């Protein structure tokens, strides 16, 4: 039997989910089984990734949100606390608290915006950049391992599908 393409696998999964949802419905308010719940599947996938990343993060001495903040700042450059929260997928109140410990450790710096005195701009320091540089090979090895086990094409397709989902189903302007 030949292997299915990623598209065929996705179609088969969608058919299975539709059948399962139809079978489980007892009324308009029936929920899909948790095995077919996108929010739960995303959390399970996240935990699968983090289970392997956590030891590296512990060795680096940063939490997962701190690592995300460093990655965003290195990739995007200095930004506002609100912009950083959005880009790192964190709550603004959490970012403020997280940043305080990162400032104390000299991983980031926070300065008042010259144009808007109520706004703060956050940037990565040389120490923060060095930490990410030091642990990038370990991080890449872990994420490359997932791509290898899952299949490079399927991994790329998964990221593309999630990006399309966010683009198509995310907040609308207006």
Tab-separated table of N, CA and C in Angstrom:
chain	number	residue	atom	x	y	z
A	1	UNK	N	0.843	-1.175	0.000
A	1	UNK	CA	0.000	0.000	0.000
A	1	UNK	C	0.891	1.243	0.000
A	2	UNK	N	0.606	2.208	-0.857
A	2	UNK	CA	1.436	3.404	-0.958
A	2	UNK	C	1.107	4.371	0.162
A	3	UNK	N	2.100	5.172	0.517
A	3	UNK	CA	1.918	6.173	1.569
A	3	UNK	C	1.012	7.283	1.062
A	4	UNK	N	0.247	7.846	1.983
A	4	UNK	CA	-0.632	8.956	1.641
A	4	UNK	C	0.170	10.248	1.605
A	5	UNK	N	-0.243	11.145	0.734
A	5	UNK	CA	0.366	12.476	0.718
A	5	UNK	C	-0.161	13.233	1.932
A	6	UNK	N	0.526	14.315	2.346
A	6	UNK	CA	0.004	15.101	3.472
A	6	UNK	C	-1.424	15.570	3.243
A	7	UNK	N	-1.746	15.940	2.008
A	7	UNK	CA	-3.112	16.400	1.702
A	7	UNK	C	-4.112	15.258	1.882
A	8	UNK	N	-3.748	14.049	1.421
A	8	UNK	CA	-4.636	12.900	1.579
A	8	UNK	C	-4.828	12.559	3.055
A	9	UNK	N	-3.730	12.663	3.843
A	9	UNK	CA	-3.832	12.416	5.288
A	9	UNK	C	-4.767	13.423	5.938
A	10	UNK	N	-4.627	14.692	5.569
A	10	UNK	CA	-5.480	15.742	6.132
A	10	UNK	C	-6.930	15.508	5.749
A	11	UNK	N	-7.180	15.139	4.489
A	11	UNK	CA	-8.553	14.865	4.047
A	11	UNK	C	-9.147	13.678	4.801
A	12	UNK	N	-8.353	12.626	4.993
A	12	UNK	CA	-8.829	11.447	5.717
A	12	UNK	C	-9.143	11.808	7.165
A	13	UNK	N	-8.286	12.624	7.781
A	13	UNK	CA	-8.514	13.060	9.162
A	13	UNK	C	-9.790	13.892	9.235
A	14	UNK	N	-9.979	14.791	8.273
A	14	UNK	CA	-11.180	15.633	8.265
A	14	UNK	C	-12.429	14.784	8.116
A	15	UNK	N	-12.392	13.790	7.231
A	15	UNK	CA	-13.534	12.891	7.064
A	15	UNK	C	-13.829	12.134	8.350
A	16	UNK	N	-12.771	11.640	9.000
A	16	UNK	CA	-12.929	10.911	10.254
A	16	UNK	C	-13.523	11.809	11.330
A	17	UNK	N	-13.028	13.044	11.390
A	17	UNK	CA	-13.543	13.983	12.388
A	17	UNK	C	-15.003	14.307	12.125
A	18	UNK	N	-15.349	14.516	10.869
A	18	UNK	CA	-16.740	14.838	10.529
A	18	UNK	C	-17.654	13.672	10.901
A	19	UNK	N	-17.221	12.440	10.591
A	19	UNK	CA	-18.008	11.264	10.954
A	19	UNK	C	-18.162	11.151	12.464
A	20	UNK	N	-17.071	11.366	13.184
A	20	UNK	CA	-17.088	11.261	14.636
A	20	UNK	C	-18.002	12.318	15.245
A	21	UNK	N	-17.915	13.525	14.712
A	21	UNK	CA	-18.750	14.603	15.233
A	21	UNK	C	-20.215	14.323	14.945
A	22	UNK	N	-20.510	13.817	13.770
A	22	UNK	CA	-21.893	13.510	13.421
A	22	UNK	C	-22.427	12.402	14.315
A	23	UNK	N	-21.580	11.370	14.593
A	23	UNK	CA	-22.000	10.264	15.434
A	23	UNK	C	-22.236	10.690	16.880
A	24	UNK	N	-21.444	11.675	17.352
A	24	UNK	CA	-21.525	12.049	18.758
A	24	UNK	C	-22.591	13.095	19.035
A	25	UNK	N	-23.141	13.695	18.007
A	25	UNK	CA	-24.119	14.765	18.240
A	25	UNK	C	-25.428	14.196	18.742
A	26	UNK	N	-25.841	14.753	19.855
A	26	UNK	CA	-27.151	14.378	20.394
A	26	UNK	C	-28.063	15.579	20.392
A	27	UNK	N	-27.535	16.697	19.949
A	27	UNK	CA	-28.295	17.936	19.899
A	27	UNK	C	-27.406	19.041	19.374
A	28	UNK	N	-27.975	20.219	19.241
A	28	UNK	CA	-27.250	21.338	18.671
A	28	UNK	C	-26.045	21.738	19.523
A	29	UNK	N	-26.091	21.470	20.819
A	29	UNK	CA	-25.010	21.906	21.691
A	29	UNK	C	-23.951	20.834	21.935
A	30	UNK	N	-24.041	19.703	21.248
A	30	UNK	CA	-23.069	18.629	21.464
A	30	UNK	C	-21.680	19.079	21.034
A	31	UNK	N	-20.690	18.732	21.836
A	31	UNK	CA	-19.309	19.075	21.529
A	31	UNK	C	-18.631	17.912	20.816
A	32	UNK	N	-17.637	18.252	20.014
A	32	UNK	CA	-16.819	17.215	19.393
A	32	UNK	C	-16.049	16.507	20.503
A	33	UNK	N	-15.723	15.247	20.300
A	33	UNK	CA	-14.894	14.564	21.302
A	33	UNK	C	-13.579	15.323	21.480
A	34	UNK	N	-13.011	15.250	22.661
A	34	UNK	CA	-11.772	15.981	22.912
A	34	UNK	C	-10.646	15.543	21.976
A	35	UNK	N	-10.726	14.317	21.475
A	35	UNK	CA	-9.711	13.847	20.527
A	35	UNK	C	-9.814	14.566	19.182
A	36	UNK	N	-10.926	15.266	18.948
A	36	UNK	CA	-11.121	16.016	17.710
A	36	UNK	C	-11.346	17.503	17.968
A	37	UNK	N	-10.895	17.968	19.125
A	37	UNK	CA	-11.025	19.374	19.497
A	37	UNK	C	-9.736	20.098	19.119
A	38	UNK	N	-9.847	21.077	18.237
A	38	UNK	CA	-8.655	21.811	17.816
A	38	UNK	C	-7.949	22.481	18.986
A	39	UNK	N	-8.646	23.189	19.878
A	39	UNK	CA	-7.924	23.800	20.998
A	39	UNK	C	-7.147	22.779	21.834
A	40	UNK	N	-7.764	21.640	22.099
A	40	UNK	CA	-7.079	20.617	22.891
A	40	UNK	C	-5.937	20.000	22.098
A	41	UNK	N	-6.132	19.772	20.812
A	41	UNK	CA	-5.050	19.218	19.983
A	41	UNK	C	-3.858	20.167	19.944
A	42	UNK	N	-4.121	21.467	19.860
A	42	UNK	CA	-3.026	22.445	19.842
A	42	UNK	C	-2.276	22.455	21.169
A	43	UNK	N	-2.998	22.332	22.274
A	43	UNK	CA	-2.355	22.276	23.583
A	43	UNK	C	-1.518	21.007	23.698
A	44	UNK	N	-2.044	19.897	23.234
A	44	UNK	CA	-1.280	18.640	23.276
A	44	UNK	C	-0.014	18.746	22.429
A	45	UNK	N	-0.134	19.350	21.254
A	45	UNK	CA	1.036	19.525	20.386
A	45	UNK	C	2.059	20.436	21.066
A	46	UNK	N	1.590	21.518	21.657
A	46	UNK	CA	2.488	22.440	22.365
A	46	UNK	C	3.223	21.718	23.486
A	47	UNK	N	2.503	20.929	24.265
A	47	UNK	CA	3.122	20.190	25.364
A	47	UNK	C	4.121	19.152	24.851
A	48	UNK	N	3.828	18.544	23.715
A	48	UNK	CA	4.760	17.591	23.115
A	48	UNK	C	6.077	18.285	22.782
A	49	UNK	N	5.990	19.478	22.197
A	49	UNK	CA	7.189	20.249	21.872
A	49	UNK	C	7.925	20.686	23.136
A	50	UNK	N	7.180	21.246	24.075
A	50	UNK	CA	7.804	21.791	25.283
A	50	UNK	C	8.430	20.721	26.165
A	51	UNK	N	7.890	19.519	26.135
A	51	UNK	CA	8.458	18.423	26.924
A	51	UNK	C	9.936	18.229	26.572
A	52	UNK	N	10.265	18.407	25.303
A	52	UNK	CA	11.656	18.253	24.877
A	52	UNK	C	12.441	19.555	24.989
A	53	UNK	N	11.772	20.696	24.898
A	53	UNK	CA	12.469	21.983	24.992
A	53	UNK	C	12.755	22.412	26.431
A	54	UNK	N	11.941	21.974	27.382
A	54	UNK	CA	12.088	22.439	28.767
A	54	UNK	C	13.472	22.178	29.363
A	55	UNK	N	14.071	21.006	29.166
A	55	UNK	CA	15.421	20.817	29.729
A	55	UNK	C	16.438	21.825	29.169
A	56	UNK	N	16.345	22.133	27.892
A	56	UNK	CA	17.237	23.123	27.295
A	56	UNK	C	16.980	24.497	27.909
A	57	UNK	N	15.706	24.859	28.080
A	57	UNK	CA	15.361	26.143	28.674
A	57	UNK	C	15.847	26.223	30.125
A	58	UNK	N	15.720	25.110	30.853
A	58	UNK	CA	16.203	25.084	32.239
A	58	UNK	C	17.717	25.290	32.273
A	59	UNK	N	18.421	24.641	31.373
A	59	UNK	CA	19.873	24.821	31.309
A	59	UNK	C	20.225	26.266	30.958
A	60	UNK	N	19.425	26.879	30.102
A	60	UNK	CA	19.650	28.279	29.722
A	60	UNK	C	19.261	29.231	30.853
A	61	UNK	N	18.462	28.742	31.789
A	61	UNK	CA	18.040	29.577	32.911
A	61	UNK	C	16.921	30.539	32.580
A	62	UNK	N	16.115	30.181	31.578
A	62	UNK	CA	14.982	31.029	31.205
A	62	UNK	C	13.718	30.183	31.126
A	63	UNK	N	12.602	30.864	31.298
A	63	UNK	CA	11.308	30.210	31.129
A	63	UNK	C	10.944	30.225	29.647
A	64	UNK	N	9.933	29.479	29.309
A	64	UNK	CA	9.480	29.446	27.907
A	64	UNK	C	9.009	30.829	27.452
A	65	UNK	N	8.233	31.582	28.262
A	65	UNK	CA	7.865	32.937	27.834
A	65	UNK	C	9.082	33.858	27.674
A	66	UNK	N	10.076	33.732	28.547
A	66	UNK	CA	11.286	34.548	28.424
A	66	UNK	C	12.036	34.225	27.131
A	67	UNK	N	12.110	32.944	26.778
A	67	UNK	CA	12.764	32.529	25.539
A	67	UNK	C	12.035	33.130	24.338
A	68	UNK	N	10.688	33.078	24.377
A	68	UNK	CA	9.900	33.672	23.292
A	68	UNK	C	10.163	35.164	23.166
A	69	UNK	N	10.218	35.850	24.301
A	69	UNK	CA	10.471	37.286	24.286
A	69	UNK	C	11.836	37.571	23.656
A	70	UNK	N	12.854	36.841	24.063
A	70	UNK	CA	14.189	37.034	23.481
A	70	UNK	C	14.169	36.773	21.980
A	71	UNK	N	13.516	35.695	21.574
A	71	UNK	CA	13.442	35.362	20.146
A	71	UNK	C	12.753	36.474	19.354
A	72	UNK	N	11.649	36.981	19.874
A	72	UNK	CA	10.900	38.046	19.191
A	72	UNK	C	11.760	39.299	19.071
A	73	UNK	N	12.418	39.678	20.150
A	73	UNK	CA	13.236	40.897	20.121
A	73	UNK	C	14.422	40.754	19.158
A	74	UNK	N	15.025	39.585	19.117
A	74	UNK	CA	16.144	39.370	18.191
A	74	UNK	C	15.653	39.398	16.755
A	75	UNK	N	14.505	38.794	16.515
A	75	UNK	CA	13.948	38.728	15.160
A	75	UNK	C	13.397	40.072	14.696
A	76	UNK	N	12.715	40.784	15.586
A	76	UNK	CA	11.978	41.992	15.190
A	76	UNK	C	12.630	43.304	15.601
A	77	UNK	N	13.548	43.247	16.538
A	77	UNK	CA	14.146	44.476	17.033
A	77	UNK	C	13.332	45.070	18.166
A	78	UNK	N	13.752	46.234	18.668
A	78	UNK	CA	13.057	46.874	19.798
A	78	UNK	C	11.575	47.087	19.498
A	79	UNK	N	10.769	46.917	20.523
A	79	UNK	CA	9.332	47.160	20.340
A	79	UNK	C	8.688	47.519	21.663
A	80	UNK	N	7.457	47.984	21.561
A	80	UNK	CA	6.695	48.356	22.752
A	80	UNK	C	6.321	47.099	23.533
A	81	UNK	N	5.983	47.302	24.798
A	81	UNK	CA	5.542	46.177	25.628
A	81	UNK	C	4.302	45.541	25.006
A	82	UNK	N	3.366	46.361	24.535
A	82	UNK	CA	2.142	45.843	23.904
A	82	UNK	C	2.482	45.052	22.640
A	83	UNK	N	3.355	45.590	21.795
A	83	UNK	CA	3.761	44.885	20.581
A	83	UNK	C	4.487	43.597	20.890
A	84	UNK	N	5.315	43.621	21.926
A	84	UNK	CA	6.041	42.425	22.342
A	84	UNK	C	5.071	41.357	22.842
A	85	UNK	N	4.090	41.783	23.634
A	85	UNK	CA	3.084	40.836	24.141
A	85	UNK	C	2.365	40.156	22.986
A	86	UNK	N	1.964	40.946	22.008
A	86	UNK	CA	1.255	40.383	20.856
A	86	UNK	C	2.143	39.420	20.063
A	87	UNK	N	3.369	39.846	19.780
A	87	UNK	CA	4.269	39.021	18.967
A	87	UNK	C	4.689	37.745	19.686
A	88	UNK	N	4.799	37.792	21.021
A	88	UNK	CA	5.216	36.627	21.796
A	88	UNK	C	4.030	35.806	22.306
A	89	UNK	N	2.814	36.211	21.926
A	89	UNK	CA	1.586	35.505	22.333
A	89	UNK	C	1.463	35.413	23.856
A	90	UNK	N	1.629	36.576	24.495
A	90	UNK	CA	1.533	36.660	25.948
A	90	UNK	C	0.601	37.808	26.330
A	91	UNK	N	0.046	37.745	27.521
A	91	UNK	CA	-0.796	38.819	28.034
A	91	UNK	C	0.086	40.003	28.424
A	92	UNK	N	-0.325	41.232	28.089
A	92	UNK	CA	0.502	42.401	28.429
A	92	UNK	C	0.878	42.485	29.909
A	93	UNK	N	-0.055	42.173	30.808
A	93	UNK	CA	0.257	42.226	32.241
A	93	UNK	C	1.340	41.210	32.592
A	94	UNK	N	1.310	40.042	31.974
A	94	UNK	CA	2.343	39.025	32.207
A	94	UNK	C	3.684	39.490	31.676
A	95	UNK	N	3.679	40.131	30.507
A	95	UNK	CA	4.925	40.589	29.903
A	95	UNK	C	5.615	41.593	30.812
A	96	UNK	N	4.866	42.511	31.380
A	96	UNK	CA	5.463	43.498	32.285
A	96	UNK	C	6.173	42.826	33.446
A	97	UNK	N	5.553	41.835	34.030
A	97	UNK	CA	6.133	41.097	35.160
A	97	UNK	C	7.363	40.295	34.706
A	98	UNK	N	7.255	39.617	33.582
A	98	UNK	CA	8.359	38.815	33.051
A	98	UNK	C	9.553	39.712	32.714
A	99	UNK	N	9.265	40.856	32.116
A	99	UNK	CA	10.339	41.773	31.731
A	99	UNK	C	11.131	42.258	32.930
A	100	UNK	N	10.467	42.451	34.059
A	100	UNK	CA	11.181	42.947	35.238
A	100	UNK	C	12.329	42.007	35.603
A	101	UNK	N	12.069	40.712	35.643
A	101	UNK	CA	13.142	39.768	35.979
A	101	UNK	C	14.196	39.711	34.870
A	102	UNK	N	13.781	39.907	33.631
A	102	UNK	CA	14.737	39.888	32.523
A	102	UNK	C	15.623	41.136	32.547
A	103	UNK	N	15.062	42.273	32.956
A	103	UNK	CA	15.846	43.505	33.102
A	103	UNK	C	16.862	43.318	34.225
A	104	UNK	N	16.415	42.731	35.346
A	104	UNK	CA	17.310	42.485	36.482
A	104	UNK	C	18.470	41.576	36.102
A	105	UNK	N	18.242	40.658	35.185
A	105	UNK	CA	19.296	39.734	34.733
A	105	UNK	C	20.071	40.294	33.541
A	106	UNK	N	19.738	41.501	33.118
A	106	UNK	CA	20.402	42.192	32.001
A	106	UNK	C	20.228	41.467	30.668
A	107	UNK	N	19.101	40.757	30.511
A	107	UNK	CA	18.808	40.092	29.236
A	107	UNK	C	18.119	41.046	28.264
A	108	UNK	N	17.369	41.982	28.821
A	108	UNK	CA	16.679	42.999	28.019
A	108	UNK	C	16.818	44.335	28.736
A	109	UNK	N	16.547	45.397	27.999
A	109	UNK	CA	16.459	46.706	28.629
A	109	UNK	C	15.157	47.362	28.198
A	110	UNK	N	14.643	48.174	29.113
A	110	UNK	CA	13.366	48.852	28.896
A	110	UNK	C	13.614	50.338	29.074
A	111	UNK	N	13.256	51.106	28.057
A	111	UNK	CA	13.436	52.563	28.141
A	111	UNK	C	12.135	53.246	27.739
A	112	UNK	N	12.005	54.471	28.202
A	112	UNK	CA	10.825	55.248	27.859
A	112	UNK	C	10.923	55.702	26.397
A	113	UNK	N	9.811	55.571	25.687
A	113	UNK	CA	9.751	56.013	24.287
A	113	UNK	C	9.927	57.528	24.233
A	114	UNK	N	10.791	57.997	23.348
A	114	UNK	CA	11.050	59.441	23.228
A	114	UNK	C	9.827	60.209	22.740
A	115	UNK	N	9.030	59.584	21.889
A	115	UNK	CA	7.873	60.266	21.304
A	115	UNK	C	6.612	60.159	22.155
A	116	UNK	N	6.469	59.046	22.854
A	116	UNK	CA	5.288	58.830	23.690
A	116	UNK	C	5.784	58.441	25.080
A	117	UNK	N	5.814	59.366	25.986
A	117	UNK	CA	6.417	59.162	27.314
A	117	UNK	C	5.676	58.092	28.131
A	118	UNK	N	4.455	57.757	27.758
A	118	UNK	CA	3.709	56.713	28.485
A	118	UNK	C	4.078	55.312	28.005
A	119	UNK	N	4.768	55.235	26.894
A	119	UNK	CA	5.105	53.950	26.282
A	119	UNK	C	6.557	53.587	26.580
A	120	UNK	N	6.794	52.287	26.793
A	120	UNK	CA	8.151	51.803	26.993
A	120	UNK	C	8.565	50.961	25.787
A	121	UNK	N	9.835	51.067	25.451
A	121	UNK	CA	10.391	50.280	24.356
A	121	UNK	C	11.360	49.273	24.960
A	122	UNK	N	11.237	48.029	24.525
A	122	UNK	CA	12.062	46.936	25.038
A	122	UNK	C	13.013	46.490	23.940
A	123	UNK	N	14.262	46.243	24.325
A	123	UNK	CA	15.239	45.707	23.364
A	123	UNK	C	16.087	44.647	24.057
A	124	UNK	N	16.642	43.760	23.267
A	124	UNK	CA	17.503	42.711	23.791
A	124	UNK	C	18.897	43.287	24.022
A	125	UNK	N	19.541	42.844	25.085
A	125	UNK	CA	20.905	43.277	25.383
A	125	UNK	C	21.894	42.298	24.752
A	126	UNK	N	23.170	42.651	24.829
A	126	UNK	CA	24.215	41.742	24.345
A	126	UNK	C	24.166	40.424	25.118
A	127	UNK	N	23.870	40.492	26.422
A	127	UNK	CA	23.779	39.273	27.236
A	127	UNK	C	22.613	38.390	26.783
A	128	UNK	N	21.481	39.019	26.497
A	128	UNK	CA	20.329	38.257	26.011
A	128	UNK	C	20.593	37.629	24.661
A	129	UNK	N	21.216	38.381	23.783
A	129	UNK	CA	21.569	37.870	22.458
A	129	UNK	C	22.564	36.713	22.573
A	130	UNK	N	23.537	36.847	23.461
A	130	UNK	CA	24.540	35.793	23.655
A	130	UNK	C	23.891	34.510	24.177
A	131	UNK	N	22.919	34.662	25.078
A	131	UNK	CA	22.232	33.487	25.615
A	131	UNK	C	21.516	32.738	24.493
A	132	UNK	N	20.785	33.462	23.654
A	132	UNK	CA	20.066	32.815	22.546
A	132	UNK	C	21.061	32.185	21.576
A	133	UNK	N	22.133	32.893	21.284
A	133	UNK	CA	23.154	32.350	20.376
A	133	UNK	C	23.731	31.050	20.932
A	134	UNK	N	23.993	31.047	22.229
A	134	UNK	CA	24.574	29.853	22.865
A	134	UNK	C	23.644	28.645	22.785
A	135	UNK	N	22.339	28.870	22.929
A	135	UNK	CA	21.392	27.755	22.982
A	135	UNK	C	20.665	27.500	21.662
A	136	UNK	N	20.940	28.292	20.644
A	136	UNK	CA	20.308	28.069	19.341
A	136	UNK	C	20.604	26.676	18.787
A	137	UNK	N	21.850	26.182	18.828
A	137	UNK	CA	22.085	24.838	18.281
A	137	UNK	C	21.239	23.761	18.970
A	138	UNK	N	21.115	23.824	20.290
A	138	UNK	CA	20.299	22.834	21.013
A	138	UNK	C	18.826	22.969	20.641
A	139	UNK	N	18.349	24.213	20.553
A	139	UNK	CA	16.961	24.445	20.169
A	139	UNK	C	16.696	23.913	18.758
A	140	UNK	N	17.591	24.217	17.835
A	140	UNK	CA	17.446	23.739	16.454
A	140	UNK	C	17.471	22.217	16.379
A	141	UNK	N	18.347	21.607	17.159
A	141	UNK	CA	18.429	20.143	17.164
A	141	UNK	C	17.096	19.532	17.595
A	142	UNK	N	16.488	20.128	18.604
A	142	UNK	CA	15.203	19.625	19.093
A	142	UNK	C	14.114	19.818	18.041
A	143	UNK	N	13.996	21.030	17.495
A	143	UNK	CA	12.930	21.272	16.517
A	143	UNK	C	13.190	20.519	15.212
A	144	UNK	N	14.449	20.404	14.817
A	144	UNK	CA	14.762	19.593	13.627
A	144	UNK	C	14.407	18.129	13.864
A	145	UNK	N	14.576	17.677	15.102
A	145	UNK	CA	14.205	16.298	15.439
A	145	UNK	C	12.715	16.055	15.255
A	146	UNK	N	11.910	17.041	15.627
A	146	UNK	CA	10.463	16.911	15.406
A	146	UNK	C	10.163	16.842	13.914
A	147	UNK	N	10.801	17.708	13.148
A	147	UNK	CA	10.575	17.716	11.696
A	147	UNK	C	10.988	16.383	11.086
A	148	UNK	N	12.084	15.842	11.564
A	148	UNK	CA	12.554	14.554	11.035
A	148	UNK	C	11.589	13.420	11.393
A	149	UNK	N	11.151	13.379	12.646
A	149	UNK	CA	10.240	12.306	13.072
A	149	UNK	C	8.871	12.436	12.418
A	150	UNK	N	8.397	13.659	12.266
A	150	UNK	CA	7.074	13.887	11.690
A	150	UNK	C	7.119	13.862	10.167
A	151	UNK	N	8.288	14.134	9.631
A	151	UNK	CA	8.457	14.241	8.184
A	151	UNK	C	8.570	15.702	7.811
A	152	UNK	N	9.633	16.049	7.123
A	152	UNK	CA	9.894	17.456	6.805
A	152	UNK	C	8.747	18.086	6.029
A	153	UNK	N	8.198	17.351	5.076
A	153	UNK	CA	7.099	17.899	4.268
A	153	UNK	C	5.846	18.103	5.117
A	154	UNK	N	5.529	17.126	5.955
A	154	UNK	CA	4.354	17.249	6.819
A	154	UNK	C	4.547	18.379	7.837
A	155	UNK	N	5.761	18.505	8.355
A	155	UNK	CA	6.074	19.561	9.318
A	155	UNK	C	5.866	20.932	8.680
A	156	UNK	N	6.407	21.103	7.485
A	156	UNK	CA	6.245	22.376	6.757
A	156	UNK	C	4.769	22.614	6.429
A	157	UNK	N	4.059	21.562	6.051
A	157	UNK	CA	2.629	21.687	5.751
A	157	UNK	C	1.836	22.075	6.992
A	158	UNK	N	2.195	21.495	8.126
A	158	UNK	CA	1.509	21.814	9.371
A	158	UNK	C	1.673	23.297	9.710
A	159	UNK	N	2.889	23.796	9.606
A	159	UNK	CA	3.127	25.210	9.880
A	159	UNK	C	2.351	26.081	8.891
A	160	UNK	N	2.375	25.701	7.614
A	160	UNK	CA	1.645	26.472	6.597
A	160	UNK	C	0.141	26.451	6.865
A	161	UNK	N	-0.397	25.291	7.248
A	161	UNK	CA	-1.825	25.198	7.553
A	161	UNK	C	-2.189	26.045	8.771
A	162	UNK	N	-1.359	26.013	9.792
A	162	UNK	CA	-1.642	26.827	10.979
A	162	UNK	C	-1.549	28.315	10.654
A	163	UNK	N	-0.564	28.701	9.853
A	163	UNK	CA	-0.472	30.106	9.420
A	163	UNK	C	-1.711	30.516	8.630
A	164	UNK	N	-2.180	29.635	7.737
A	164	UNK	CA	-3.382	29.925	6.952
A	164	UNK	C	-4.605	30.026	7.865
A	165	UNK	N	-4.688	29.135	8.854
A	165	UNK	CA	-5.796	29.182	9.812
A	165	UNK	C	-5.812	30.525	10.540
A	166	UNK	N	-4.646	30.951	11.020
A	166	UNK	CA	-4.544	32.227	11.736
A	166	UNK	C	-4.940	33.374	10.818
A	167	UNK	N	-4.452	33.330	9.591
A	167	UNK	CA	-4.749	34.383	8.629
A	167	UNK	C	-6.242	34.432	8.286
A	168	UNK	N	-6.821	33.266	8.041
A	168	UNK	CA	-8.223	33.203	7.619
A	168	UNK	C	-9.215	33.372	8.768
A	169	UNK	N	-8.839	32.948	9.965
A	169	UNK	CA	-9.795	32.915	11.069
A	169	UNK	C	-9.469	33.877	12.198
A	170	UNK	N	-8.355	34.578	12.077
A	170	UNK	CA	-7.947	35.505	13.128
A	170	UNK	C	-8.845	36.712	13.189
A	171	UNK	N	-8.509	37.629	14.091
A	171	UNK	CA	-9.330	38.837	14.251
A	171	UNK	C	-9.458	39.608	12.942
A	172	UNK	N	-10.632	40.161	12.743
A	172	UNK	CA	-10.861	40.964	11.544
A	172	UNK	C	-10.682	42.425	11.893
A	173	UNK	N	-10.197	43.170	10.936
A	173	UNK	CA	-10.018	44.612	11.138
A	173	UNK	C	-11.395	45.282	11.100
A	174	UNK	N	-11.539	46.301	11.880
A	174	UNK	CA	-12.797	47.038	11.797
A	174	UNK	C	-13.368	47.247	13.073
